[in-house]
Amino acid sequence: VRTGAVALAAGQFAAACTGITSPSSTATATTAPYIYEVRATVAALPLSRLVQQAAFIVFVEVVRLLPARWNTADGSRPPDPQRTQPTIYRPVEIRIIEQLQGPPLPSPALLAALGGQIGGDKVGIYPSGLFEYLPGERALVFLDPPELFPLGGARMPVYKLVSKYVLTADDHLHDIDPDRPFGGTYRHYSWQEIRSTIAARVPSSPTVTR
């Protein structure tokens, strides 16, 4: 079991754990289970910083979670994951309900939820709140530009998560405090606060409702 510990801002953490991994030319084939755990102390960014950092801000509904995949160039298990340290991610299909920032996204679209298990190989991301999704869940997600990953025989754009605010029963949004178990809250926002902050950053960016 390999473990890592990092202290990053939420966006930096996501960026550090994604990206296409190329096999090393010196890698030797091994079938030993690859178990890699990342335990991170993640600083939750304030809303104003997220608005400045994210390329896209969209209110979405989770449609389904697709099977876990490797982030290698062809999607296959690398010959020696212990050496190359790839990651496993789960593509999440989302339906765009409303887009509040960035060029229009396709709907449905895919985002990458870090961590997952393929056979005996497992990548665990702790705390996992940012990367837990349930079908039917609605959330405001802050996204980086996509990378092309092999899916279904083609290379598909998969968007990288910067942060995620979950819709509550009283029609507010709360961000996931990564220093607490999934479900803990750090800040609680009304839609008016969200829209006002985005409008102050990008006053000319229209919203797109699907």
Short mmCIF file of C-alpha atoms in Angstrom, two decimals:
data_model
loop_
_atom_site.label_atom_id
_atom_site.label_comp_id
_atom_site.label_asym_id
_atom_site.label_seq_id
_atom_site.Cartn_x
_atom_site.Cartn_y
_atom_site.Cartn_z
CA VAL A 1 0.00 0.00 0.00
CA ARG A 2 1.41 3.36 -1.03
CA THR A 3 0.23 6.45 0.80
CA GLY A 4 0.70 10.13 0.22
CA ALA A 5 -0.06 13.22 2.25
CA VAL A 6 -0.46 16.65 0.73
CA ALA A 7 -1.63 20.07 1.87
CA LEU A 8 -3.22 21.92 -1.03
CA ALA A 9 -6.04 24.24 -1.92
CA ALA A 10 -9.05 22.41 -3.29
CA GLY A 11 -8.30 23.26 -6.93
CA GLN A 12 -4.63 22.38 -6.62
CA PHE A 13 -5.54 19.04 -5.05
CA ALA A 14 -7.79 18.10 -7.96
CA ALA A 15 -5.18 19.19 -10.49
CA ALA A 16 -2.47 17.22 -8.71
CA CYS A 17 -4.49 14.02 -8.95
CA THR A 18 -5.64 14.22 -12.57
CA GLY A 19 -3.96 14.31 -15.93
CA ILE A 20 -2.96 11.63 -18.40
CA THR A 21 -0.20 9.36 -17.16
CA SER A 22 2.17 7.89 -19.71
CA PRO A 23 3.82 4.50 -19.05
CA SER A 24 7.49 4.65 -18.22
CA SER A 25 9.76 3.18 -20.86
CA THR A 26 11.61 1.34 -18.08
CA ALA A 27 8.49 -0.06 -16.43
CA THR A 28 8.35 -3.80 -15.93
CA ALA A 29 5.07 -5.70 -15.94
CA THR A 30 3.63 -6.58 -12.54
CA THR A 31 0.30 -8.04 -11.53
CA ALA A 32 0.65 -7.18 -7.85
CA PRO A 33 -2.37 -5.16 -6.65
CA TYR A 34 -1.83 -1.43 -6.79
CA ILE A 35 -3.29 0.26 -3.73
CA TYR A 36 -2.61 3.95 -3.41
CA GLU A 37 -4.12 6.26 -0.80
CA VAL A 38 -3.97 10.03 -0.86
CA ARG A 39 -4.79 11.72 2.43
CA ALA A 40 -4.94 15.44 1.95
CA THR A 41 -5.41 18.48 4.11
CA VAL A 42 -7.34 20.61 1.66
CA ALA A 43 -7.96 24.29 2.28
CA ALA A 44 -11.51 25.19 1.22
CA LEU A 45 -11.31 28.25 -1.02
CA PRO A 46 -13.74 31.12 -0.39
CA LEU A 47 -16.45 31.59 -3.00
CA SER A 48 -14.83 34.69 -4.50
CA ARG A 49 -11.60 32.76 -5.14
CA LEU A 50 -13.46 29.84 -6.69
CA VAL A 51 -15.29 32.19 -9.03
CA GLN A 52 -11.96 33.67 -10.14
CA GLN A 53 -10.29 30.28 -10.53
CA ALA A 54 -12.94 28.12 -12.19
CA ALA A 55 -13.29 28.15 -15.97
CA PHE A 56 -16.90 26.94 -15.68
CA ILE A 57 -19.56 27.19 -12.98
CA VAL A 58 -22.62 25.04 -13.62
CA PHE A 59 -25.64 23.83 -11.67
CA VAL A 60 -26.02 20.16 -12.56
CA GLU A 61 -27.91 16.98 -11.86
CA VAL A 62 -25.98 13.72 -11.62
CA VAL A 63 -27.29 11.28 -14.23
CA ARG A 64 -25.07 8.25 -13.55
CA LEU A 65 -21.65 7.09 -12.47
CA LEU A 66 -19.65 5.17 -15.06
CA PRO A 67 -17.23 2.34 -14.17
CA ALA A 68 -13.83 3.32 -12.79
CA ARG A 69 -11.04 3.84 -15.31
CA TRP A 70 -7.30 4.40 -15.39
CA ASN A 71 -6.05 7.85 -16.42
CA THR A 72 -3.51 6.37 -18.82
CA ALA A 73 -3.36 7.46 -22.45
CA ASP A 74 -5.27 4.39 -23.66
CA GLY A 75 -7.25 3.72 -20.46
CA SER A 76 -5.47 0.42 -19.79
CA ARG A 77 -3.66 -0.69 -16.64
CA PRO A 78 -0.03 0.43 -16.81
CA PRO A 79 2.58 -2.34 -16.71
CA ASP A 80 4.12 -1.13 -13.44
CA PRO A 81 1.71 1.19 -11.57
CA GLN A 82 3.91 1.05 -8.46
CA ARG A 83 6.53 3.00 -10.39
CA THR A 84 4.46 5.29 -12.59
CA GLN A 85 1.82 6.03 -9.91
CA PRO A 86 -1.20 6.59 -12.16
CA THR A 87 -4.62 7.32 -10.74
CA ILE A 88 -8.06 5.78 -11.10
CA TYR A 89 -11.09 7.97 -11.64
CA ARG A 90 -14.83 7.51 -12.14
CA PRO A 91 -16.49 9.42 -14.98
CA VAL A 92 -19.67 11.11 -13.75
CA GLU A 93 -22.33 11.96 -16.33
CA ILE A 94 -24.03 15.24 -15.49
CA ARG A 95 -26.98 17.11 -16.96
CA ILE A 96 -26.55 20.87 -17.14
CA ILE A 97 -29.50 22.63 -15.50
CA GLU A 98 -28.02 26.13 -15.54
CA GLN A 99 -24.62 27.48 -16.50
CA LEU A 100 -23.48 30.56 -14.63
CA GLN A 101 -19.93 31.05 -15.93
CA GLY A 102 -17.80 30.09 -18.91
CA PRO A 103 -18.41 29.14 -22.54
CA PRO A 104 -21.46 26.89 -23.03
CA LEU A 105 -20.87 23.26 -22.06
CA PRO A 106 -22.50 20.30 -23.78
CA SER A 107 -25.26 18.53 -21.92
CA PRO A 108 -24.81 15.82 -20.88
CA ALA A 109 -21.15 16.25 -19.97
CA LEU A 110 -18.61 14.23 -18.00
CA LEU A 111 -16.56 15.20 -14.98
CA ALA A 112 -13.83 13.21 -13.23
CA ALA A 113 -14.41 11.93 -9.69
CA LEU A 114 -11.01 10.92 -8.39
CA GLY A 115 -10.52 7.51 -6.82
CA GLY A 116 -12.04 4.11 -7.44
CA GLN A 117 -11.32 0.41 -7.77
CA ILE A 118 -10.60 -1.80 -10.77
CA GLY A 119 -10.21 -5.44 -9.83
CA GLY A 120 -7.61 -5.61 -7.09
CA ASP A 121 -6.24 -2.14 -7.87
CA LYS A 122 -7.56 0.74 -5.78
CA VAL A 123 -6.93 4.47 -5.48
CA GLY A 124 -8.46 6.09 -2.41
CA ILE A 125 -8.82 9.84 -1.99
CA TYR A 126 -9.41 10.99 1.57
CA PRO A 127 -11.33 13.04 2.50
CA SER A 128 -13.65 11.96 -0.29
CA GLY A 129 -16.51 14.46 -0.01
CA LEU A 130 -15.56 16.38 -3.14
CA PHE A 131 -15.63 13.19 -5.20
CA GLU A 132 -18.78 11.45 -3.93
CA TYR A 133 -21.78 11.56 -6.26
CA LEU A 134 -25.23 9.98 -6.23
CA PRO A 135 -27.61 9.70 -9.20
CA GLY A 136 -30.25 12.42 -8.91
CA GLU A 137 -28.04 14.63 -6.74
CA ARG A 138 -28.02 18.31 -7.66
CA ALA A 139 -24.96 20.45 -7.09
CA LEU A 140 -23.15 23.56 -8.20
CA VAL A 141 -19.79 22.47 -9.60
CA PHE A 142 -16.73 24.58 -10.34
CA LEU A 143 -14.75 23.08 -13.21
CA ASP A 144 -11.42 23.40 -14.97
CA PRO A 145 -11.12 22.86 -18.74
CA PRO A 146 -11.43 19.22 -19.83
CA GLU A 147 -8.83 16.69 -20.82
CA LEU A 148 -9.42 14.04 -23.48
CA PHE A 149 -9.71 10.55 -21.98
CA PRO A 150 -10.38 7.26 -23.80
CA LEU A 151 -14.03 6.31 -23.27
CA GLY A 152 -16.06 3.87 -25.33
CA GLY A 153 -13.48 3.65 -28.10
CA ALA A 154 -13.17 7.41 -28.52
CA ARG A 155 -11.37 10.23 -26.75
CA MET A 156 -13.96 12.22 -24.82
CA PRO A 157 -13.62 15.53 -22.95
CA VAL A 158 -13.77 14.97 -19.18
CA TYR A 159 -13.96 18.09 -17.02
CA LYS A 160 -11.76 18.44 -13.93
CA LEU A 161 -13.42 19.36 -10.64
CA VAL A 162 -12.23 22.39 -8.70
CA SER A 163 -14.94 22.35 -6.05
CA LYS A 164 -18.55 21.37 -5.44
CA TYR A 165 -21.47 22.93 -3.56
CA VAL A 166 -24.36 20.63 -2.68
CA LEU A 167 -28.01 21.71 -2.88
CA THR A 168 -29.80 21.45 0.48
CA ALA A 169 -33.47 20.86 1.25
CA ASP A 170 -34.02 24.58 1.93
CA ASP A 171 -32.70 25.51 -1.55
CA HIS A 172 -29.33 26.73 -0.30
CA LEU A 173 -25.90 25.50 -1.28
CA HIS A 174 -23.17 24.31 1.05
CA ASP A 175 -19.60 23.51 0.22
CA ILE A 176 -17.95 20.33 1.37
CA ASP A 177 -15.52 20.91 4.20
CA PRO A 178 -12.70 18.55 3.21
CA ASP A 179 -11.41 18.38 6.79
CA ARG A 180 -14.62 16.72 7.99
CA PRO A 181 -16.42 13.54 6.89
CA PHE A 182 -18.61 13.74 3.83
CA GLY A 183 -21.76 15.65 4.73
CA GLY A 184 -20.03 18.17 6.99
CA THR A 185 -20.49 21.80 6.01
CA TYR A 186 -18.05 24.66 5.88
CA ARG A 187 -20.05 27.54 4.42
CA HIS A 188 -23.72 27.95 3.59
CA TYR A 189 -24.78 30.16 0.66
CA SER A 190 -28.05 31.45 -0.75
CA TRP A 191 -28.54 31.56 -4.50
CA GLN A 192 -28.49 35.35 -4.27
CA GLU A 193 -25.00 35.27 -2.73
CA ILE A 194 -23.79 32.88 -5.42
CA ARG A 195 -25.18 34.93 -8.30
CA SER A 196 -23.99 38.25 -6.85
CA THR A 197 -20.43 36.95 -6.44
CA ILE A 198 -20.35 35.60 -10.00
CA ALA A 199 -21.87 38.81 -11.40
CA ALA A 200 -19.20 40.87 -9.64
CA ARG A 201 -16.48 38.75 -11.27
CA VAL A 202 -17.95 38.35 -14.76
CA PRO A 203 -20.74 40.95 -15.17
CA SER A 204 -21.08 40.30 -18.90
CA SER A 205 -21.29 36.49 -18.66
CA PRO A 206 -24.90 35.40 -19.31
CA THR A 207 -26.44 32.39 -17.63
CA VAL A 208 -27.59 29.50 -19.78
CA THR A 209 -30.61 27.50 -18.61
CA ARG A 210 -31.32 24.09 -20.14
#
